[in-house]
Coordinates of C-alpha atoms and ligand atoms in Angstrom, one line a residue:
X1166 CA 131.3 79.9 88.8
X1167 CA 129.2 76.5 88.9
X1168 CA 128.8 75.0 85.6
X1169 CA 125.2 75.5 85.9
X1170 CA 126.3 78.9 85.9
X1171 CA 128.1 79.4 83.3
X1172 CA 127.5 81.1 79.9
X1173 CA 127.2 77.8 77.9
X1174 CA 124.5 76.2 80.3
X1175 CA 122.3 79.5 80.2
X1176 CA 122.4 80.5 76.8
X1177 CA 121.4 77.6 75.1
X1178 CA 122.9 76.5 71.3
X1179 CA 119.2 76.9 69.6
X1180 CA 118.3 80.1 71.1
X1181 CA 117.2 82.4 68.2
X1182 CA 120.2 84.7 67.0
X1183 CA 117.9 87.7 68.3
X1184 CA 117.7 86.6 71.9
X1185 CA 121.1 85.4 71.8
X1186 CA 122.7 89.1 71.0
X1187 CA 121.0 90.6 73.9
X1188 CA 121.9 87.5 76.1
X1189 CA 125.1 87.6 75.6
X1190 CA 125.6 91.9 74.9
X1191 CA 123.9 91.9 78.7
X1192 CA 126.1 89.2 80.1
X1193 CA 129.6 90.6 79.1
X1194 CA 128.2 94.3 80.4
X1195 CA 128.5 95.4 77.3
X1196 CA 126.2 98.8 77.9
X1197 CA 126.5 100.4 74.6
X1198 CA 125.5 97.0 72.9
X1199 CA 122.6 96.5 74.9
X1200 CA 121.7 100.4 74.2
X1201 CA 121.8 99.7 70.2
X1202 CA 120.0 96.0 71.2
X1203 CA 117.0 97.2 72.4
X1204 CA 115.3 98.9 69.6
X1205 CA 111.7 96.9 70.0
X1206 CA 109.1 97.0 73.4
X1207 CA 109.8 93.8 74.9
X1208 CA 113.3 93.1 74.2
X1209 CA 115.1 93.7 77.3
X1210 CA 112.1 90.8 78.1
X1211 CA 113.4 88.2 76.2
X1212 CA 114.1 84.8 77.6
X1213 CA 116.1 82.2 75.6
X1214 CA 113.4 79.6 75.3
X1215 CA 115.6 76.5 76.9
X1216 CA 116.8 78.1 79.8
X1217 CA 114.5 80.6 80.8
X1218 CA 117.3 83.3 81.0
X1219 CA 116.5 87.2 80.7
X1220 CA 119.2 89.8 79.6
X1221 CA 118.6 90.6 83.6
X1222 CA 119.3 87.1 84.6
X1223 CA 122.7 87.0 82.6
X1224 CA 123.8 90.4 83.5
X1225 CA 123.9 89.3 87.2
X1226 CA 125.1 85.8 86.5
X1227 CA 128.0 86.7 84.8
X1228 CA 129.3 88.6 87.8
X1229 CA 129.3 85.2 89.7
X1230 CA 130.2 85.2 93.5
X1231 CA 132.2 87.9 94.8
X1232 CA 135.9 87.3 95.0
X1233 CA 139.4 88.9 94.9
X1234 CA 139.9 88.6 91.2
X1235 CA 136.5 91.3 91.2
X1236 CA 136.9 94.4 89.3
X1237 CA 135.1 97.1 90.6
X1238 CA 135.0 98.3 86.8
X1239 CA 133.6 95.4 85.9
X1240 CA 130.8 95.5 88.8
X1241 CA 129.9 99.5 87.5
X1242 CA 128.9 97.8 84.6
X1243 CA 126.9 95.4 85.5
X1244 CA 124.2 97.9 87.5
X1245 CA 124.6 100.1 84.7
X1246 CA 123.4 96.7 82.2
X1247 CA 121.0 96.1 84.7
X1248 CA 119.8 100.1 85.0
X1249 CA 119.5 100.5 81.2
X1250 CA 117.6 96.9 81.2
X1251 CA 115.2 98.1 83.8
X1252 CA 115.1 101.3 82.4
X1253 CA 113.7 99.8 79.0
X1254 CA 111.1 97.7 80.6
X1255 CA 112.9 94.1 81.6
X1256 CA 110.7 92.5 84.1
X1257 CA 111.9 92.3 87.5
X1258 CA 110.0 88.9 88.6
X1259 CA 110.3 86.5 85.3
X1260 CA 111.5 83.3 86.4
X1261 CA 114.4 81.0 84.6
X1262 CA 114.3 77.5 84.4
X1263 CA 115.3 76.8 88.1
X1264 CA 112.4 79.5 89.5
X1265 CA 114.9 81.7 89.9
X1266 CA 114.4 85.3 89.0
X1267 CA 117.3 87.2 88.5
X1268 CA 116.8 89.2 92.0
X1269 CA 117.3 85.6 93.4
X1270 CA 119.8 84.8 91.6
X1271 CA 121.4 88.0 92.8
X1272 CA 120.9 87.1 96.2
X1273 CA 122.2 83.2 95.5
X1274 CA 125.2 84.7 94.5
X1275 CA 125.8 87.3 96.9
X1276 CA 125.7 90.2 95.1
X1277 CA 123.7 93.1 97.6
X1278 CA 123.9 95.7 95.0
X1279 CA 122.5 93.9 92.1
X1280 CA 120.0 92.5 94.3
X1281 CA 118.5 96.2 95.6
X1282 CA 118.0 97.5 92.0
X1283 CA 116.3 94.1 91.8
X1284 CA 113.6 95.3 94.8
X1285 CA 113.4 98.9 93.7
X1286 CA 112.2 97.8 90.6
X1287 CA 109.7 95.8 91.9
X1288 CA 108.6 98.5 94.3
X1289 CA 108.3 100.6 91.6
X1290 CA 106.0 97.9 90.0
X1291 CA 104.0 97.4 92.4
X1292 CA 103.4 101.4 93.4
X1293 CA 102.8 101.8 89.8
X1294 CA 100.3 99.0 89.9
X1295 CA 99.0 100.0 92.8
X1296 CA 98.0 103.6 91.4
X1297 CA 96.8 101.7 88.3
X1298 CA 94.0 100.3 90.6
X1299 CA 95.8 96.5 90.9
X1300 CA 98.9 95.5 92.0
X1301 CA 101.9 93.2 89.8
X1302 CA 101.9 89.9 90.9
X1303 CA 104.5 88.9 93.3
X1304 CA 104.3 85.5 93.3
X1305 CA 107.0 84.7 90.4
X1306 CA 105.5 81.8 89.4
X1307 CA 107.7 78.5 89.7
X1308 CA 106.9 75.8 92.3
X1309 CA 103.4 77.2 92.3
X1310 CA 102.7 78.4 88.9
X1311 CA 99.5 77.2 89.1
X1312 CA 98.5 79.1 92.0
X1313 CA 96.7 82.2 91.8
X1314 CA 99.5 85.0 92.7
X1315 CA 98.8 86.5 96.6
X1316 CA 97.9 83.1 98.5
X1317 CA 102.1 82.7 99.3
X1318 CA 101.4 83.8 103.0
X1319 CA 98.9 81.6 103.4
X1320 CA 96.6 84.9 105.5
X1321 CA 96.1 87.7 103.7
X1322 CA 97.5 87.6 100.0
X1323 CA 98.4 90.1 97.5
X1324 CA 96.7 92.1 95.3
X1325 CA 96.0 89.7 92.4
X1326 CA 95.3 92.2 89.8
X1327 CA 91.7 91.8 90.6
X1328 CA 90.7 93.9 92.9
X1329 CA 90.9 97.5 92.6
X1330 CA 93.2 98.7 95.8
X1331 CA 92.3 102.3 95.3
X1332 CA 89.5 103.1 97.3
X1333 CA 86.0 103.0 95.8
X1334 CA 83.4 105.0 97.4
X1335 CA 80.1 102.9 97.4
X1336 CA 76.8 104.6 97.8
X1337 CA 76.4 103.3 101.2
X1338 CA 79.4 105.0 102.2
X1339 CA 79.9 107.8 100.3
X1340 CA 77.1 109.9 100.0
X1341 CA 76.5 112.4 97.3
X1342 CA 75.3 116.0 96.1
X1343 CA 73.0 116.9 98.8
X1344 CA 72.7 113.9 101.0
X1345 CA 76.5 114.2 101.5
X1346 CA 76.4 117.8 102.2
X1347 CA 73.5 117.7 104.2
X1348 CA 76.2 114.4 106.2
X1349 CA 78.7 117.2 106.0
X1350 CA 76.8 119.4 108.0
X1351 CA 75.9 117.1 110.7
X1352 CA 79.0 115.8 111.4
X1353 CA 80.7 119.3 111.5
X1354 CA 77.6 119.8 114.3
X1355 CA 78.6 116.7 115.8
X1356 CA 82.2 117.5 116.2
X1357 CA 80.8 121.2 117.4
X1358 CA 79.3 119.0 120.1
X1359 CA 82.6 117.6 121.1
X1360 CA 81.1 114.2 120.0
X1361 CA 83.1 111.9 118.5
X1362 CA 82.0 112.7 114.4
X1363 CA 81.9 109.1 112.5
X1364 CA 83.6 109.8 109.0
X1365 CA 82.5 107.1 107.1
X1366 CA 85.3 105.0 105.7
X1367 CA 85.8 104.4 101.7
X1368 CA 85.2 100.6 101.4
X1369 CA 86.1 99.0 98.2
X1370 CA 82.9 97.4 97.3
X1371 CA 83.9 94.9 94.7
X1372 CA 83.3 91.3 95.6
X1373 CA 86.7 89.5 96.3
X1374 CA 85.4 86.0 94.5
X1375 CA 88.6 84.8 96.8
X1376 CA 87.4 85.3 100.2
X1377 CA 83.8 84.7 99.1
X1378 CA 84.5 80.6 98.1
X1379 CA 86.9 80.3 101.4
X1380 CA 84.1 81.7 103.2
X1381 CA 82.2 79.1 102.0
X1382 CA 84.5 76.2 102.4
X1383 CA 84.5 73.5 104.8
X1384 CA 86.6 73.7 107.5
X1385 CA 88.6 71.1 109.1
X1386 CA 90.5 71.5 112.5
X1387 CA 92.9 69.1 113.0
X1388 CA 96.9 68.4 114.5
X1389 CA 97.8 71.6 115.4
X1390 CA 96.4 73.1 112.0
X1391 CA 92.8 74.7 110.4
X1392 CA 92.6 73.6 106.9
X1393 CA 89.7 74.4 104.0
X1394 CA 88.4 71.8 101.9
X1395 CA 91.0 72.3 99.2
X1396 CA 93.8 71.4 101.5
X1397 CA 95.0 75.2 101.9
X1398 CA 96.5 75.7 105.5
X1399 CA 94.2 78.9 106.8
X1400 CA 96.5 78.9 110.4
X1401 CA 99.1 76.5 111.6
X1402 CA 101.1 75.6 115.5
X1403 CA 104.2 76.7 114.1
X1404 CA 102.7 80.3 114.0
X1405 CA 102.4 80.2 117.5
X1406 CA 105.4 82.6 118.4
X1407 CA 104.8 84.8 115.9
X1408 CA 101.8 85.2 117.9
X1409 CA 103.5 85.1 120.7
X1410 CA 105.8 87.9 119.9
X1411 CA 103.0 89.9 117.8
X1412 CA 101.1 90.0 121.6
X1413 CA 104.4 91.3 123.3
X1414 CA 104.9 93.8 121.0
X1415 CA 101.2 94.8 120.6
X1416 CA 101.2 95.4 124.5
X1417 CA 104.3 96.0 125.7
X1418 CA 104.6 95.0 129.7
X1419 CA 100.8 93.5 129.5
X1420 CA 99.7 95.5 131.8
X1421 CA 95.7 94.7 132.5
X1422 CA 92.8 96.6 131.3
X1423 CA 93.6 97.1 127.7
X1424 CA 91.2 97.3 124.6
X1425 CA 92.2 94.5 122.3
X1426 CA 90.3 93.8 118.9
X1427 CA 91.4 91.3 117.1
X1428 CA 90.2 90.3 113.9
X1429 CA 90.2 86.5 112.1
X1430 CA 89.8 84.2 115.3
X1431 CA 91.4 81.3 113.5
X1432 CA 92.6 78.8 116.1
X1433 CA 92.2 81.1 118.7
X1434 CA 96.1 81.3 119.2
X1435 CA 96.4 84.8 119.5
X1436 CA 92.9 85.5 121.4
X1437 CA 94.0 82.9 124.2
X1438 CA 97.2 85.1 125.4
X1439 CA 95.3 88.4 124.3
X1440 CA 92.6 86.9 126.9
X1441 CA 95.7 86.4 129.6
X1442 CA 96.6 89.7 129.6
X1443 CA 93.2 90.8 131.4
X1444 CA 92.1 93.3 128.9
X1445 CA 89.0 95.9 130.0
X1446 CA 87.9 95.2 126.4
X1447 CA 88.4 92.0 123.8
X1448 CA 86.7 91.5 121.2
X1449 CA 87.1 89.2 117.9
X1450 CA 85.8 89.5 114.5
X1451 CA 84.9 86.1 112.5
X1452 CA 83.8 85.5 109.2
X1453 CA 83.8 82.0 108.9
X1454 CA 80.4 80.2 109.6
X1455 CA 82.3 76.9 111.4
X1456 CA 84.9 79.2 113.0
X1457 CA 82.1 80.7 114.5
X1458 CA 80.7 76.9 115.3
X1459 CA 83.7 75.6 116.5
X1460 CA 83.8 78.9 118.7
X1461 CA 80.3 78.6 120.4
X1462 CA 80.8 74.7 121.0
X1463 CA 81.5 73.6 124.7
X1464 CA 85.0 73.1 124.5
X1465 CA 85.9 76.2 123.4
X1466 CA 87.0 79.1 126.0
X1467 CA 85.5 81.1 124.0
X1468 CA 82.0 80.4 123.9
X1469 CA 79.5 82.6 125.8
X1470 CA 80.7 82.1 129.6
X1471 CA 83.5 84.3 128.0
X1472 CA 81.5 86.4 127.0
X1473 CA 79.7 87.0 130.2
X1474 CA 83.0 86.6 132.0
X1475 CA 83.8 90.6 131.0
X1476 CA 83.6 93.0 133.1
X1477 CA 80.5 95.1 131.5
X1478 CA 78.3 93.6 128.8
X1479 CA 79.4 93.6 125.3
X1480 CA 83.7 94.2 126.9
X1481 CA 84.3 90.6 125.8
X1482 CA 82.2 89.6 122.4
X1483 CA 82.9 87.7 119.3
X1484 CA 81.2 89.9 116.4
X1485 CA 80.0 87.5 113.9
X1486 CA 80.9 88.7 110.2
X1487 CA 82.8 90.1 107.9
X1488 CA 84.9 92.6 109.3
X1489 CA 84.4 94.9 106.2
X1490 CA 80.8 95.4 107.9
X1491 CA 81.5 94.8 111.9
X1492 CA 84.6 97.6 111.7
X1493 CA 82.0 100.3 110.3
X1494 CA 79.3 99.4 113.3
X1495 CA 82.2 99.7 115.7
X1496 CA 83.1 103.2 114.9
X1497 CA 79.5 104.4 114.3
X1498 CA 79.7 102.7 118.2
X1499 CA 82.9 104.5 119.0
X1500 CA 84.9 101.5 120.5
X1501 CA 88.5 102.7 120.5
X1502 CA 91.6 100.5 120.5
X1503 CA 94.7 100.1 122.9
X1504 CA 96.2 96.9 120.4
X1505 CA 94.6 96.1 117.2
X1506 CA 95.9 92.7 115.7
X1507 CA 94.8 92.2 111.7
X1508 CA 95.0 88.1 110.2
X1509 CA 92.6 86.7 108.1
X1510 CA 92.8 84.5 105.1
X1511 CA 91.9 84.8 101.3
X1512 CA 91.9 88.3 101.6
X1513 CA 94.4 90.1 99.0
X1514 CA 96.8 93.0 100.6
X1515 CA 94.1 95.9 99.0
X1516 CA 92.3 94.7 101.8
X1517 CA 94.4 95.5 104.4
X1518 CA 95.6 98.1 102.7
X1519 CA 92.0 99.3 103.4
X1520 CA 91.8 98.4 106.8
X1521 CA 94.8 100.3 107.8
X1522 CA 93.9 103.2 105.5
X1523 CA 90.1 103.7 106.1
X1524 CA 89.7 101.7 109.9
X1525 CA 93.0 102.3 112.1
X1526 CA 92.3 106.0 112.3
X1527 CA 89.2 105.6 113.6
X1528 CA 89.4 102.7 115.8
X1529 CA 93.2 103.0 117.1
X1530 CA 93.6 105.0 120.0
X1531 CA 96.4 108.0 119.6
X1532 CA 98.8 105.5 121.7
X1533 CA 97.4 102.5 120.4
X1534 CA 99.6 100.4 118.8
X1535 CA 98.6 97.8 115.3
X1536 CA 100.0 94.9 114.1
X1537 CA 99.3 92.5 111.4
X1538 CA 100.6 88.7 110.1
X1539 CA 102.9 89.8 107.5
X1540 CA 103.4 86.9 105.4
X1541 CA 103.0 89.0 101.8
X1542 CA 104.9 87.6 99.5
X1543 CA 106.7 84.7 102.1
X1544 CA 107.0 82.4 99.6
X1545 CA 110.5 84.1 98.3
X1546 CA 112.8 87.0 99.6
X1547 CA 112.8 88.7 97.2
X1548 CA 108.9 89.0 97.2
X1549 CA 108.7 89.5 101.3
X1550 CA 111.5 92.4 100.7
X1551 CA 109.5 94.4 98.2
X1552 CA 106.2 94.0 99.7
X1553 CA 108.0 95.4 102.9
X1554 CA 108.6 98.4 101.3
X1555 CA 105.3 98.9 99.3
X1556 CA 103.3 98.3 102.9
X1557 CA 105.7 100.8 104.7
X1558 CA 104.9 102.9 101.7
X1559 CA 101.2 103.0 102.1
X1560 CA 101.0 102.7 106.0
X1561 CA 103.2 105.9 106.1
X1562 CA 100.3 107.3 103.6
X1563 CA 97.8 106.2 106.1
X1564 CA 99.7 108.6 109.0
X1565 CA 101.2 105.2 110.5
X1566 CA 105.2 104.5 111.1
X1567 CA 106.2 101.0 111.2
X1568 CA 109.2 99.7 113.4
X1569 CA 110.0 95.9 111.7
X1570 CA 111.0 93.2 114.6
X1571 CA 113.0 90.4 113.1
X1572 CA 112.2 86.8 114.4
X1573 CA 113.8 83.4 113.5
X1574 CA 111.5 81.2 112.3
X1575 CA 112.8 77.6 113.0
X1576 CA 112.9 76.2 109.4
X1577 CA 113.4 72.7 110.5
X1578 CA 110.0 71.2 109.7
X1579 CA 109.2 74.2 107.4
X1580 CA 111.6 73.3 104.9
X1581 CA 110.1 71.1 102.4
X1582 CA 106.8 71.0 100.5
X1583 CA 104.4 68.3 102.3
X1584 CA 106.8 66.9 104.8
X1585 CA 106.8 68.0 108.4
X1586 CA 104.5 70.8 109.0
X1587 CA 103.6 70.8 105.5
X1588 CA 101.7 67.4 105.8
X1589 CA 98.9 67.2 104.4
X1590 CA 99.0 71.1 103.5
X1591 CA 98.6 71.9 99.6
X1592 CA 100.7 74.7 99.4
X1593 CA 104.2 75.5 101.9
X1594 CA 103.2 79.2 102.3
X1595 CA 106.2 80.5 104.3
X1596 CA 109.8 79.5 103.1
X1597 CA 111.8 82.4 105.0
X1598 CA 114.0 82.0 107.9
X1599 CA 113.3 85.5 109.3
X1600 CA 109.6 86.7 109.7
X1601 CA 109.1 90.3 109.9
X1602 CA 107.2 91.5 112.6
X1603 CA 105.2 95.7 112.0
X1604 CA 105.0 97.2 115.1
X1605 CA 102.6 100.3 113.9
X1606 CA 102.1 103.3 116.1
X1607 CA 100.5 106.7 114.3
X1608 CA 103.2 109.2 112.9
X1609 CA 104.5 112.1 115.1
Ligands
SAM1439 C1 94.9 83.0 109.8 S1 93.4 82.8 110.7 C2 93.7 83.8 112.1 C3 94.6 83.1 113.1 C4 94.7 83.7 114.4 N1 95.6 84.8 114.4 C5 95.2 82.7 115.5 O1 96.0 83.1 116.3 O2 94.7 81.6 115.5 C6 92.3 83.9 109.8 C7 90.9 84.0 110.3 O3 90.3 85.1 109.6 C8 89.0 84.7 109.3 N2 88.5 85.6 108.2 C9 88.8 85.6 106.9 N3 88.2 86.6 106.2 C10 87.5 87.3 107.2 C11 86.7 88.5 107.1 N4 86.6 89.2 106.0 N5 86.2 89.0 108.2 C12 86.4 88.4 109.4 N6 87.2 87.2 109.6 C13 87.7 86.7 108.4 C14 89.1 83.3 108.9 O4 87.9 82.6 108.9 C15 90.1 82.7 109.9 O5 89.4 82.3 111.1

């Protein structure tokens, strides 16, 4: 085991005798110790105030890196320390003094098992967050402590405890008492007609104060990257094969005359091969008042020869808006999707959450297929892992199945905070070598 390791460095000779009982009961897998330890709420918390280490921490430390001296005894104990810590509340994400939480250091180590009750408990979390109306933050502090949890992907960012994931019916949406029955009615006529009946979607009317200041940031588009005022990296080059292999896997073959939406133009990476494919229908929601300048200006292909390029009017458009508003006009106007591709920035994941829950069912064809930048929680494994599972979770809620494509991400000019790519970008939002790619299809 390295020295910075070892029992001595992590629990330090000043840690109060308290802490230090529980460090140590947890680090020799001493179960019935721990049991008799944890008498108090918050306990199986503690942290030794030098180091940073959690009973979790040590009970996954001391097993070190796997080797032929192991005992398999020895290893039983440890998940059952880590199980009874869990089980009396220890918190999966605290970080130690090297921003390591202790699934990290599981995974440092190379210790799978350890590790997976690790990301079960922060699925569990997250769920349970989730059904609380706001999700546990996944960013586990560190490097970016001072950043507001949910901005690791750099696009859409987690739930920040904020905003209230479960659906809340506004009155513009979700009429009441008589006017709803009345709605009822009608749209039971409608479908009687064999018309397409326009369920209007739950939208989640709080005000995300987030995406309402980048909304109103200045925009700069330079070197291969769009970046606000604040220095935050809204879409970089390097994400061009991800886009790349999001468009391959959004239309398998290419073949023409496909009904693309695609919402959060951004650079325009993903619209320019989306545009090469020949699609019967493209269009391409934007928010962002200078996205929408830089858009219309005469250098950009998609100004409005595009536009008038399509082959009927209104096949190729750019709706200007949010797409909160544009995605309810488009299913009271019935478009209906081949490939739907979701990436904006400063949103939190309740808002995709929505969009796949409230707007895919409506605006996805049965065939269709829906795809969206998954960077939730790319600032560390163990984050990306979880929030793989809670998303397959809630897109299997929302009647979708998701196939996961594994892509190397070259790391070589990724791999250090403002060098490389990373110049003159606050924040290195992606620090994984393998970005996961949903490939969304509706269930059965
Ligand atoms: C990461 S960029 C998209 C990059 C794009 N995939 C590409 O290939 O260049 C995100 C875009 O979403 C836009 N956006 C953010 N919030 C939005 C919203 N609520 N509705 C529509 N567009 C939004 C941003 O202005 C930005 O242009």
């Amino acid at each position: 085991m390295a020295d910075s390791d070892s029992i001595s460095a992590r629990i330090s000779v000043d840690c109060p005798s308290e802490i230090q009982q529980v460090l140590t009961a947890a680090w020799s897998h001493d179960v019935g110790a721990v049991k008799k330890l944890l008498d108090t709420p918050g306990k199986a918390s503690c942290q030794d105030p030098k180091t940073g280490e959690t009973p979790l921490h040590a009970a996954i430390r001391a097993c070190g890196h796997p080797s032929e001296e192991d005992d398999p005894e020895d290893l039983e104990a440890a998940k059952k320390t880590v199980y009874e810590l869990l089980l009396w509340g220890a918190i999966w994400n605290d970080v130690d003094d090297h921003n390591e939480t202790p699934g990290c250091v599981a995974q440092r180590l190379g210790r799978p098992e350890l590790y997976n009750l690790c990301v079960e408990a922060g699925v569990r979390a997250e769920m349970l967050f989730g059904l609380m109306d706001g999700y546990e933050e996944l960013s586990s502090g560190g490097e970016e402590e001072d950043e507001e949890m949910g901005e690791a992907n750099g696009h859409v960012v987690e739930e920040d405890g904020e905003e209230a994931p479960e659906l809340v019916a506004t009155d513009e949406t979700a009429p009441q008492g008589e006017e709803q029955q009345a709605e009822e009615e009608e749209e039971e006529d409608e479908e009687a007609d064999g018309q397409r009946a326009f369920q209007p979607p739950k939208i989640d009317s709080d005000v995300d104060v987030k995406s309402e200041n980048y909304l109103r940031s200045k925009l700069t588009y330079s070197d291969g990257k769009l970046v606000d005022d604040d220095g935050n990296g809204v879409m970089m080059a390097w994400e061009t094969d991800i886009m790349r292999q999001s468009v391959d896997a959004l239309l398998p073959d290419k073949p023409p005359g496909k009904r693309i939406l695609n919402i959060g133009f951004g650079m325009g990476i993903i619209d320019t091969m989306f545009a090469e494919t020949k699609p019967s229908k493209h269009h391409v929601i934007e928010a962002h008042p200078e996205v929408l300048e830089h858009i219309s200006s005469p250098a950009s292909k998609f100004g409005k020869s595009w536009e008038e390029s399509g082959p009927e009017a209104g096949a190729f458009k750019i709706y200007q808006g949010k797409w909160q508003e544009i995605c309810l006009q488009l299913l009271q106007e019935g478009h209906v999707y081949d490939a739907i591709y979701f990436d904006t920035f400063g949103e939190n994941y309740g808002q995709l959450r929505m969009f796949f829950t409230e707007f895919i069912p409506g605006l996805l064809d049965e065939n269709g297929i829906f795809g969206f930048f998954n960077g939730l929680g790319a600032d560390r494994k163990i984050c990306y892992d979880i929030y793989t599972k809670v998303s397959e979770m809630h897109l299997a809620d929302a009647g979708l199945d998701v196939d996961w494509k594994d892509i190397d991400v070259d790391m070589k000019e990724l791999a250090e905070a403002g060098k490389g790519e990373w110049e003159g970008v606050k924040r290195r939002y992606w620090t994984l070598d393998k970005y996961r790619l949903p490939v969304c299809t509706f269930l059965g």
